[in-house]
Short mmCIF file of C-alpha atoms and ligand atoms in Angstrom, two decimals:
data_model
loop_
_atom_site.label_atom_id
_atom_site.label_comp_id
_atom_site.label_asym_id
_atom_site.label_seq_id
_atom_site.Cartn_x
_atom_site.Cartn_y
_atom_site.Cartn_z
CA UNK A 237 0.00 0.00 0.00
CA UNK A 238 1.36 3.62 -0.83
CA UNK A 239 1.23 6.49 1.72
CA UNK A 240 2.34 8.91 -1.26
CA UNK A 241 -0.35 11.64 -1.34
CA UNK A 242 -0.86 13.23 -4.58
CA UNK A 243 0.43 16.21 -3.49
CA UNK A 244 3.08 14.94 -2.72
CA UNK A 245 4.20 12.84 -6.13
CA UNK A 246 7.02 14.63 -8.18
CA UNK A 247 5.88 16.14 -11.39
CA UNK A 248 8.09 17.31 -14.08
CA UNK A 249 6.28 18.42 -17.35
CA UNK A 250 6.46 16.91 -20.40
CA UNK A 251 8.78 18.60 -23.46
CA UNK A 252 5.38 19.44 -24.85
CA UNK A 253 4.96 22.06 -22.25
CA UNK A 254 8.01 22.75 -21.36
CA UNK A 255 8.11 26.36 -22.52
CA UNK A 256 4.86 26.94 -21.69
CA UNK A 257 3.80 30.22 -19.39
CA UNK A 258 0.81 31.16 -18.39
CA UNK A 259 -1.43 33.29 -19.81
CA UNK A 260 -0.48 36.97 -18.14
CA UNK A 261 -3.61 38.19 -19.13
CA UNK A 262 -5.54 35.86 -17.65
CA UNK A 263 -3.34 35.62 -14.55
CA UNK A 264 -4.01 39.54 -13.81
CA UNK A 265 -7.98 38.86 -14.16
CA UNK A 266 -7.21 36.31 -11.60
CA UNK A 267 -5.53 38.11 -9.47
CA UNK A 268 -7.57 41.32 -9.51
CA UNK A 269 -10.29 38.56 -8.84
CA UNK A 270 -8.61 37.62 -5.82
CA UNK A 271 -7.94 40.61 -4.10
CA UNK A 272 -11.53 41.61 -4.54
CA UNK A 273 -12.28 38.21 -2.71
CA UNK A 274 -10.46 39.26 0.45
CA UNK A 275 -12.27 42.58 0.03
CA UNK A 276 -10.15 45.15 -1.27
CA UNK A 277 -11.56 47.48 -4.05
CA UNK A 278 -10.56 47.22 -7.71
CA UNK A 279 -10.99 48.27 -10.74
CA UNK A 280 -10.33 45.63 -12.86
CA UNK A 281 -8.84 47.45 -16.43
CA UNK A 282 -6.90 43.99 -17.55
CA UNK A 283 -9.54 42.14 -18.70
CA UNK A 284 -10.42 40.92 -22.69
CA UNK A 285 -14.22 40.63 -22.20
CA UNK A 286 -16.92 43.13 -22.87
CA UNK A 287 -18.63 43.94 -20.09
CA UNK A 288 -22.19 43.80 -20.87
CA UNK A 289 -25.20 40.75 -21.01
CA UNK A 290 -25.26 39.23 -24.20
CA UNK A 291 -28.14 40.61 -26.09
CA UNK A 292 -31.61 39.11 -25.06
CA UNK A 293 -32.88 37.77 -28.29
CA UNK A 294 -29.54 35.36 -28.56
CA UNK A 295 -30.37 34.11 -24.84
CA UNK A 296 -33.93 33.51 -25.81
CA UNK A 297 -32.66 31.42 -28.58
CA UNK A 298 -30.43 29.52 -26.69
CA UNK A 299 -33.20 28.81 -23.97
CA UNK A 300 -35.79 27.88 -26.49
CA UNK A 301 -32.93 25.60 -28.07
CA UNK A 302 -32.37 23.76 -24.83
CA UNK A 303 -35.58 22.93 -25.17
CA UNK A 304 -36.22 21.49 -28.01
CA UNK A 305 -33.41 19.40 -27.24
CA UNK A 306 -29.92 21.02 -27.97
CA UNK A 307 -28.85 19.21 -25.13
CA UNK A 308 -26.01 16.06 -26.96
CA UNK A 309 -23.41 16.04 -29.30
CA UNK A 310 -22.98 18.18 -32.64
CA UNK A 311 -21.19 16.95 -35.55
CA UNK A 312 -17.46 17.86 -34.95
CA UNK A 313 -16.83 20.60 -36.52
CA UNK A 314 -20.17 22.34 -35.88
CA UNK A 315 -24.37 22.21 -36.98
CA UNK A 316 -24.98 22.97 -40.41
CA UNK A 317 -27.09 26.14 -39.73
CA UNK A 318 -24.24 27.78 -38.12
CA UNK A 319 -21.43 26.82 -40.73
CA UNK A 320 -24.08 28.09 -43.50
CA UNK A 321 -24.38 31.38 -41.46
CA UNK A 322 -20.78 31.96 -40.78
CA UNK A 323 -20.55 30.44 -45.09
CA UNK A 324 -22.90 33.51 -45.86
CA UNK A 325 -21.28 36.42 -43.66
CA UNK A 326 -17.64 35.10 -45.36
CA UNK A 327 -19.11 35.37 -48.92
CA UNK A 328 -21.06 39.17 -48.17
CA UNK A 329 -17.20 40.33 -48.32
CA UNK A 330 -15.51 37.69 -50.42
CA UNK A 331 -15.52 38.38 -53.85
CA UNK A 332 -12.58 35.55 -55.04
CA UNK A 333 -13.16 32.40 -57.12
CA UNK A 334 -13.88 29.87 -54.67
CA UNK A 335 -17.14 30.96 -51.99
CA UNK A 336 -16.47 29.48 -48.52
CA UNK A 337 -18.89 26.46 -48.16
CA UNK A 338 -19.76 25.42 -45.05
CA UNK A 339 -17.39 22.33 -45.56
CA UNK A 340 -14.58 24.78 -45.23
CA UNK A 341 -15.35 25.85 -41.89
CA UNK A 342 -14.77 24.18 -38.14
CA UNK A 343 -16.58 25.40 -35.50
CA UNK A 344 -14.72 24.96 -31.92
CA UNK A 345 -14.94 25.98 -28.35
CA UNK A 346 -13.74 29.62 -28.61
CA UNK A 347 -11.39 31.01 -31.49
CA UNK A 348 -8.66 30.55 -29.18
CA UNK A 349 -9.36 26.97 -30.09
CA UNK A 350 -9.19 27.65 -33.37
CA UNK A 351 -6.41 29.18 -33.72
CA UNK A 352 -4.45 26.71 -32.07
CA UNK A 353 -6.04 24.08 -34.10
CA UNK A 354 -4.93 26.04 -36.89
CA UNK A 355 -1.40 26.43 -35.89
CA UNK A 356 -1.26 22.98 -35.16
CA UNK A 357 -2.05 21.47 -38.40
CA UNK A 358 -0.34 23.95 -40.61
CA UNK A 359 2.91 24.18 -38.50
CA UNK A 360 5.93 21.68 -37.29
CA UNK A 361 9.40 21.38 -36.22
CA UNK A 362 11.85 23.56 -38.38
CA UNK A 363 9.28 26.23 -39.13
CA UNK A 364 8.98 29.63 -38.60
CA UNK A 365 6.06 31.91 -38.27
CA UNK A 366 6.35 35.36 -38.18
CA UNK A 367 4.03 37.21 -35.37
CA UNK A 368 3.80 41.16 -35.75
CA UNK A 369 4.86 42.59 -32.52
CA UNK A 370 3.25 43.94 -29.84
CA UNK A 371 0.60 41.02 -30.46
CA UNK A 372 -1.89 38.83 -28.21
CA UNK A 373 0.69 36.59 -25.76
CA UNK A 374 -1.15 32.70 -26.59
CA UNK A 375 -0.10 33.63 -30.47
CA UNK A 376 3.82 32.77 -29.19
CA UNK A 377 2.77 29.81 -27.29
CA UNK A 378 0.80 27.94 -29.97
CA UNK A 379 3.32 28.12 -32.32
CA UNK A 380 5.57 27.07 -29.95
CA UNK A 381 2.98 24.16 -28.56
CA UNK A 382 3.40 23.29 -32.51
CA UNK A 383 6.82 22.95 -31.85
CA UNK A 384 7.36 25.47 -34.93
CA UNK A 385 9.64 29.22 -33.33
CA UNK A 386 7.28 31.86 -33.36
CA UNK A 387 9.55 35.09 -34.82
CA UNK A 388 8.30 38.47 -33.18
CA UNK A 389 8.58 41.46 -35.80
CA UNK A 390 8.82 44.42 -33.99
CA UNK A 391 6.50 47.40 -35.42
CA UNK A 392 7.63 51.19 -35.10
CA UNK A 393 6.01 54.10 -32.91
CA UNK A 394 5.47 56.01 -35.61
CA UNK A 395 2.69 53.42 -37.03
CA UNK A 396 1.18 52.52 -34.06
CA UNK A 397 3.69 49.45 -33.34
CA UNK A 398 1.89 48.02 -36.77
CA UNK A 399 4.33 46.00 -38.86
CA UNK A 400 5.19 46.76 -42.54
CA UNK A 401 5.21 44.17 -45.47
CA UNK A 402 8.79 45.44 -45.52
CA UNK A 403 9.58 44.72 -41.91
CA UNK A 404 8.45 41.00 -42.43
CA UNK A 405 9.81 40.36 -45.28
CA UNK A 406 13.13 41.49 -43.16
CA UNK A 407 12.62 38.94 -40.76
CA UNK A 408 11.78 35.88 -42.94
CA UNK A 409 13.90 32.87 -43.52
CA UNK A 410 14.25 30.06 -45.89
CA UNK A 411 12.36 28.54 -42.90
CA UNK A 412 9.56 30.96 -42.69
CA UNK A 413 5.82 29.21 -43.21
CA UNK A 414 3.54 31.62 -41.79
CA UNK A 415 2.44 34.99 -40.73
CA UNK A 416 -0.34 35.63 -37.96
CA UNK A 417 -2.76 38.76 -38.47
CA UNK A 418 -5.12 40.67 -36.07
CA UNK A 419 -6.58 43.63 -37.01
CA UNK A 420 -7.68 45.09 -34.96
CA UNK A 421 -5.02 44.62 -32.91
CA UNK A 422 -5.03 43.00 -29.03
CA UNK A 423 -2.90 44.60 -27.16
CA UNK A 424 -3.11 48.27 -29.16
CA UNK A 425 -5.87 48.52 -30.49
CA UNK A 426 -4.39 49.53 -33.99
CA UNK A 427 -6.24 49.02 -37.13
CA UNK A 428 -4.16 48.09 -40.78
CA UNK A 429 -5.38 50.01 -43.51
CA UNK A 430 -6.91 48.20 -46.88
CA UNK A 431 -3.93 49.10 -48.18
CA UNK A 432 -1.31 47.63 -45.25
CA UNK A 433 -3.10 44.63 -45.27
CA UNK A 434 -3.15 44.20 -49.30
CA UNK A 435 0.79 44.55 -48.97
CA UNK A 436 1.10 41.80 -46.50
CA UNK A 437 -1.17 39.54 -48.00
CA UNK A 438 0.53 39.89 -51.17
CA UNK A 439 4.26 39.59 -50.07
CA UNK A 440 2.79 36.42 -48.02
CA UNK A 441 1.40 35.10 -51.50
CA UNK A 442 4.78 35.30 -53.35
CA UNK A 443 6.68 33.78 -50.44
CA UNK A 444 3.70 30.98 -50.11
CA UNK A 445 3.09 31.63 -46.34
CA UNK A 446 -0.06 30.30 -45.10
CA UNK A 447 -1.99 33.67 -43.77
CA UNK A 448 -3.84 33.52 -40.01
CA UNK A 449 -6.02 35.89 -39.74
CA UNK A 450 -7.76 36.64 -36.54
CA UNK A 451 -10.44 38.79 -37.20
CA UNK A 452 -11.84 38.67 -33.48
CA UNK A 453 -11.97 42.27 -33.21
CA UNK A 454 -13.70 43.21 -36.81
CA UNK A 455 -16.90 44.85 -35.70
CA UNK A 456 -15.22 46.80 -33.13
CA UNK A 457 -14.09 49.76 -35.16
CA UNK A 458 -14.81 53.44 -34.30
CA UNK A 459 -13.96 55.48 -36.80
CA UNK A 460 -14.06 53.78 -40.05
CA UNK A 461 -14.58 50.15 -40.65
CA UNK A 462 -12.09 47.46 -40.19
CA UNK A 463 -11.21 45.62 -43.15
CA UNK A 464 -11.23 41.70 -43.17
CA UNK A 465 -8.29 40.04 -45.75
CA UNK A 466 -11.62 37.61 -47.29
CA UNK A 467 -12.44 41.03 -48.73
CA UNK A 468 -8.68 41.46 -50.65
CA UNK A 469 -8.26 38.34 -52.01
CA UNK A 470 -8.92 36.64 -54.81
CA UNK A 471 -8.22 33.10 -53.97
CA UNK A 472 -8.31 31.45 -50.20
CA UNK A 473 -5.75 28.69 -51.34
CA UNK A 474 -3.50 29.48 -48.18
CA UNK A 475 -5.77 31.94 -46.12
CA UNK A 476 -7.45 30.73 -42.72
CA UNK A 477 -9.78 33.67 -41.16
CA UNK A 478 -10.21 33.20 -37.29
CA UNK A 479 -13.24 34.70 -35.92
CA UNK A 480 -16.36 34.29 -32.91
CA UNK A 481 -18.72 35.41 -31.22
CA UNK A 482 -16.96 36.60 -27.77
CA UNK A 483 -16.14 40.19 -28.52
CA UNK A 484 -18.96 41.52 -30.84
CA UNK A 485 -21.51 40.19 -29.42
CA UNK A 486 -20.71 39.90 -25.55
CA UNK A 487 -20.53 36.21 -25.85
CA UNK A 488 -17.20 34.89 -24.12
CA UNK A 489 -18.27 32.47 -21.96
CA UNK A 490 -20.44 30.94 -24.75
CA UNK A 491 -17.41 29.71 -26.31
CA UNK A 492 -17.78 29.67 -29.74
CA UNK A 493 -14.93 30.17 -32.45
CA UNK A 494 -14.62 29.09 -35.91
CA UNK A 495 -12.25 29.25 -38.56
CA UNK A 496 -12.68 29.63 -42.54
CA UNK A 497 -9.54 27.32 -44.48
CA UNK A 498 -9.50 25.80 -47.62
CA UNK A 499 -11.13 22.23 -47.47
CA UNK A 500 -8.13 20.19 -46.62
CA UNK A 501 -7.02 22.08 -43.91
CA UNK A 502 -10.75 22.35 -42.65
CA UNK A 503 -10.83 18.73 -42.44
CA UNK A 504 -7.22 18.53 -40.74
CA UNK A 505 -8.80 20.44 -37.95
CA UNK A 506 -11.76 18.88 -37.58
CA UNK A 507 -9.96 15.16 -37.41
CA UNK A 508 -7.60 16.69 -34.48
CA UNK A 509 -10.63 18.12 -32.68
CA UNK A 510 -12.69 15.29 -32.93
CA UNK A 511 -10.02 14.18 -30.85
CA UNK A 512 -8.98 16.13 -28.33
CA UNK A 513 -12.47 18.13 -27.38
CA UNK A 514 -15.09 17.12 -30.08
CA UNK A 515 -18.18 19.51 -30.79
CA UNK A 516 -18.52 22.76 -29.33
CA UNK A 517 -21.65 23.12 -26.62
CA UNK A 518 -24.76 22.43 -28.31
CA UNK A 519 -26.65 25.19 -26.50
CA UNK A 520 -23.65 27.80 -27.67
CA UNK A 521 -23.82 26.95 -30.98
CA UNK A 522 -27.77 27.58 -31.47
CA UNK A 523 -27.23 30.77 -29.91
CA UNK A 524 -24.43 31.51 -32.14
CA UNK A 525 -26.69 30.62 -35.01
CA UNK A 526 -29.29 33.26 -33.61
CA UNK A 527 -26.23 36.39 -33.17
CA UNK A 528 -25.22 35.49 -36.83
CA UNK A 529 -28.26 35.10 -38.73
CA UNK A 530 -30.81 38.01 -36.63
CA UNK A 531 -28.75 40.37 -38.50
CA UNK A 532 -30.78 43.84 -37.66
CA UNK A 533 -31.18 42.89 -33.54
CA UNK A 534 -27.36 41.65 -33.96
CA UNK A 535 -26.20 45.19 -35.68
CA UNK A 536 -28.50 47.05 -32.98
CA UNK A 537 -26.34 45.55 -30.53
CA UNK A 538 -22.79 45.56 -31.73
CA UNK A 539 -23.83 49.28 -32.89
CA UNK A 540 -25.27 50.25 -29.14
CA UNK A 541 -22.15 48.26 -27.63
CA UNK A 542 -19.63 50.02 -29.93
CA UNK A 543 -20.97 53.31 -28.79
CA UNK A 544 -20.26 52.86 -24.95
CA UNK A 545 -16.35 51.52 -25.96
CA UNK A 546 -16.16 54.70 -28.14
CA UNK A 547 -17.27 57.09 -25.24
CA UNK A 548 -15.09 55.37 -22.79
CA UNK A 549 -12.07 55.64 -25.00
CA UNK A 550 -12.46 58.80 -26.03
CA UNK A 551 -12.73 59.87 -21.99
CA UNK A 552 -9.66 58.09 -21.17
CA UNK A 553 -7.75 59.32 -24.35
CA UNK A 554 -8.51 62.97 -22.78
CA UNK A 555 -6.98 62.44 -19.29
CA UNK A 556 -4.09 60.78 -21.32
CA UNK A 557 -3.42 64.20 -23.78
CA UNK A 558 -4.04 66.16 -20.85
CA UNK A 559 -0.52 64.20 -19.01
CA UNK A 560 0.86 64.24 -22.39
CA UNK A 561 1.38 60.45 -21.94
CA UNK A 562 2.01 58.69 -24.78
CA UNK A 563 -0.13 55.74 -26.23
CA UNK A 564 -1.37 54.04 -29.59
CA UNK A 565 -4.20 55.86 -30.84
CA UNK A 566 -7.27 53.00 -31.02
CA UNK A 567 -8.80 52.61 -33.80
CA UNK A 568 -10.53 49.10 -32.70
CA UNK A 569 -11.07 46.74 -30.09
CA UNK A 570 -11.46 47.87 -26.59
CA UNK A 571 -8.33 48.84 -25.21
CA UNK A 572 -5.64 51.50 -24.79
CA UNK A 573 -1.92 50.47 -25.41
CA UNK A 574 0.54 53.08 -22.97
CA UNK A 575 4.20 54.09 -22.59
CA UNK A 576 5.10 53.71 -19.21
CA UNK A 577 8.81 53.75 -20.08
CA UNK A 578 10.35 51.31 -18.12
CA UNK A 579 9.23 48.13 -15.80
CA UNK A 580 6.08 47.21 -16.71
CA UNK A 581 5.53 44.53 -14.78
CA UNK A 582 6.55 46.37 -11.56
CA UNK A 583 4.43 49.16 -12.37
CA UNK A 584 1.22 46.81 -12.86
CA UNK A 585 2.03 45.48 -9.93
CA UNK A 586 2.34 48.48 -7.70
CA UNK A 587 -0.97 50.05 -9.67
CA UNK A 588 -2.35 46.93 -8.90
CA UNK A 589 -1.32 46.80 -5.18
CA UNK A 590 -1.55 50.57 -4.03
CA UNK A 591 -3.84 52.42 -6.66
CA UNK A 592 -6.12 48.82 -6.84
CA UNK A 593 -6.11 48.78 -10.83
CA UNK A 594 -5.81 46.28 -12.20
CA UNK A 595 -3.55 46.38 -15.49
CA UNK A 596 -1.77 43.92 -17.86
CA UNK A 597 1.65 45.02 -18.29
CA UNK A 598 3.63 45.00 -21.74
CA UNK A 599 5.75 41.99 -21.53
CA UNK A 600 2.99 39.84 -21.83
CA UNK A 601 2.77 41.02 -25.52
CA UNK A 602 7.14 41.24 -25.38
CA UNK A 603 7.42 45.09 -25.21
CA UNK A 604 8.19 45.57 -21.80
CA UNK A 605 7.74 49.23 -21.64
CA UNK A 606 3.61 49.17 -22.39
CA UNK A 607 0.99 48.58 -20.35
CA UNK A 608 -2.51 47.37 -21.25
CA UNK A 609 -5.43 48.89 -20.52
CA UNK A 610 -9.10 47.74 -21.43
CA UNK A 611 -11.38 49.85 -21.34
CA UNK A 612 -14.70 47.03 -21.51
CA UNK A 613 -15.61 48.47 -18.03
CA UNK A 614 -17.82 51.61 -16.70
CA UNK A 615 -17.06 54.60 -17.90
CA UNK A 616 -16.56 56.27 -14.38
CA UNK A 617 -13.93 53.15 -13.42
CA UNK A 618 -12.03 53.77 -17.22
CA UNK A 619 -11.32 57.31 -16.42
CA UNK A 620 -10.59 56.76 -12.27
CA UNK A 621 -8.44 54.00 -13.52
CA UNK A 622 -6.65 55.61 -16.00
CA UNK A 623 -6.31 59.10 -13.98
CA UNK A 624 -4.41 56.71 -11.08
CA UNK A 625 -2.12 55.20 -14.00
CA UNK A 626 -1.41 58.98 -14.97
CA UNK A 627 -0.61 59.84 -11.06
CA UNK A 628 1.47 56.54 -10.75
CA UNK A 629 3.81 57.25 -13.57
N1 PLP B 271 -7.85 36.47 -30.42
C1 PLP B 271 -7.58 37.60 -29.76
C2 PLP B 271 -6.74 38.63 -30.41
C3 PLP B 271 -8.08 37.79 -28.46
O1 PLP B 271 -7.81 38.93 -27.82
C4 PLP B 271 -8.86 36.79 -27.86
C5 PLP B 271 -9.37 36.92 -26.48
O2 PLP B 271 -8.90 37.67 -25.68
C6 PLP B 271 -9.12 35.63 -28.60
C7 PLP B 271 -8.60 35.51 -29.86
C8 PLP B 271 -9.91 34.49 -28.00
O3 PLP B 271 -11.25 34.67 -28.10
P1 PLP B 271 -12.29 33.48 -27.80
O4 PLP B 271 -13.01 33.90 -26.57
O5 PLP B 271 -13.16 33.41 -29.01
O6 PLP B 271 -11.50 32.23 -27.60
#
């Protein structure tokens, strides 16, 4: 008989996750989340979710699902309606030769699923994929989990830390396989032009990179429209578009991604899901089908949401000129990228300890001198929150 507890049994991780760190952006939520537990008052600027309900009309669907039975498993890679919504919102913008089907799309448990999915079937040992830099932390670690080097590619101040088909094609080797997008950006909240994007897309076409585009942020765009690459290309031959519901339509916990690939990779993700986590949740996916396909109470939403992250960003970009402090002027998504010129992660952690804000500092996204601030909370905490940052530095 053993007296070992488990506690108490050595672990050392596998090479698979050796490297691996945890998520710093989740790991501020958390602890913001615990100090709040032991009662101390926070306002909690670090976090990636919108703060509001998800619209009512996409709950009602998903109750009215449940009960009429939504309640086993899916086919793998997602219910027909929903593939044939996502299929039609693709193919509004898409003008090339070959219309996404809904056999080129897998529907998983978040896009964060998807994208490592995607990274994982396209990528191996020996390759390289480029990652424009400042850029969201888990696109380093799937590449790495793919056992392919993720190369950061450092953009300039002067653009908004955006990268330049220039800059990447700087940084690519013999070796090089793949480029990862997101525009709007997480952590600055930059936005590539037509025009910027066009140029990467087409450099990436004459070296034969496969293109990853996460698009999570599209309909989160203030003052004019983000662009999405399925509405620059002509052919999808080495193009995979990352989106979900989470962002634009107050959906994270729902946890529903998908991703758009030509067919073969399409069904390469869908055989390595099938094995690892299967469908997605029933329930999410109905109400996914309902955000997607009630287009005029889905645009009422994302239009009323969009509103609130444009007052709240404009009131914290006004304390900001008023210090003179410098940051990336958003264009998209909901949060404010700022120079704190030095320590990041010491200032976080003293904002987070004496001014109780809660912050994600820069070197989760490798440029140590930023912090992150999200501004998918009250207005009234986005400006204390930010004035405190202002006072700290
Ligand atoms: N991509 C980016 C750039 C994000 O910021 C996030 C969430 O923070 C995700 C993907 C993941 O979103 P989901 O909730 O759909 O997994």
């Amino acid at each position: 008989m053993t007296t070992a507890t488990a506690s108490a049994l050595p672990f050392t991780p596998s090479p698979n996750i050796a490297q691996l760190k945890e998520s710093a952006t989740i790991a501020v939520s958390a602890r913001a989340r615990a100090l709040k537990a032991a009662g101390r008052q926070v306002i909690d600027l670090g976090a990636g979710e919108p703060d509001f309900d998800t619209p009512t009309f996409i709950r009602r669907a998903a109750q009215r699902a449940i009960d009429a039975g939504a309640t086993r498993y899916t086919a793998t890679e997602g219910i027909l309606p929903l593939r044939e919504a996502i299929a039609a919102h693709a193919n509004a913008v898409y003008r090339g030769s070959d219309p996404a089907r809904p056999s080129d799309i897998v529907v998983s448990s978040g896009s964060k699923q998807s994208l490592f999915n995607a990274c994982f079937v396209l990528f191996g040992a020996g390759d390289e994929v480029l990652v424009p830099t400042p850029s969201w932390t888990s696109y380093y670690e799937m590449v790495a989990l793919a056992k392919a080097v993720p190369v950061p590619v450092f953009g300039a101040r002067s653009r908004g830390l955006k990268v330049t088909a220039a800059e990447l094609a700087d940084a690519a080797t013999s070796r090089t396989r793949g480029v990862m997008l997101n525009s709007p950006c997480n952590p600055t909240g930059a936005v590539y032009s037509a025009e910027e994007l066009r140029e990467i897309l087409a450099l990436a076409a004459d070296r034969g990179w496969w293109v990853i585009s996460d698009e999570i942020y599209l309909h989160i765009a203030y003052d004019v429209p983000a662009t999405s690459v399925l509405s620059l290309v002509q052919d999808r031959e080495r193009l995979i578009v990352i989106n979900g519901v989470a962002k634009s339509y107050a959906m994270t916990g729902w946890r529903i991604g998908w991703a758009i690939a030509p067919h073969a990779v399409a069904a390469a993700m869908t055989a390595l899901q099938s094995h690892t986590t299967s469908n997605p949740a029933a329930v999410s996916q109905h109400a996914a089908v309902a955000a997607l396909t009630d287009t005029e109470a889905a645009q009422a939403a994302i239009t009323e949401m969009v509103r609130h992250f444009r007052m709240r960003r404009d009131a914290a970009m006004a304390v900001l000129d008023e210090a003179g402090v410098q940051y990336v002027r958003p264009d998209g998504a909901f949060y404010l990228y700022i120079n704190v010129g030095g320590d990041s992660g010491a200032f976080a952690t003293r904002l987070l300890d004496s001014g109780g804000i809660a912050v994600v500092p820069g070197s989760a996204f490798l440029t140590p001198e930023w912090v992150r601030v999200s501004y998918a909370a009250p207005i009234e905490h986005v400006v204390e929150g930010v004035r405190r940052l202002v006072a700290a530095l």
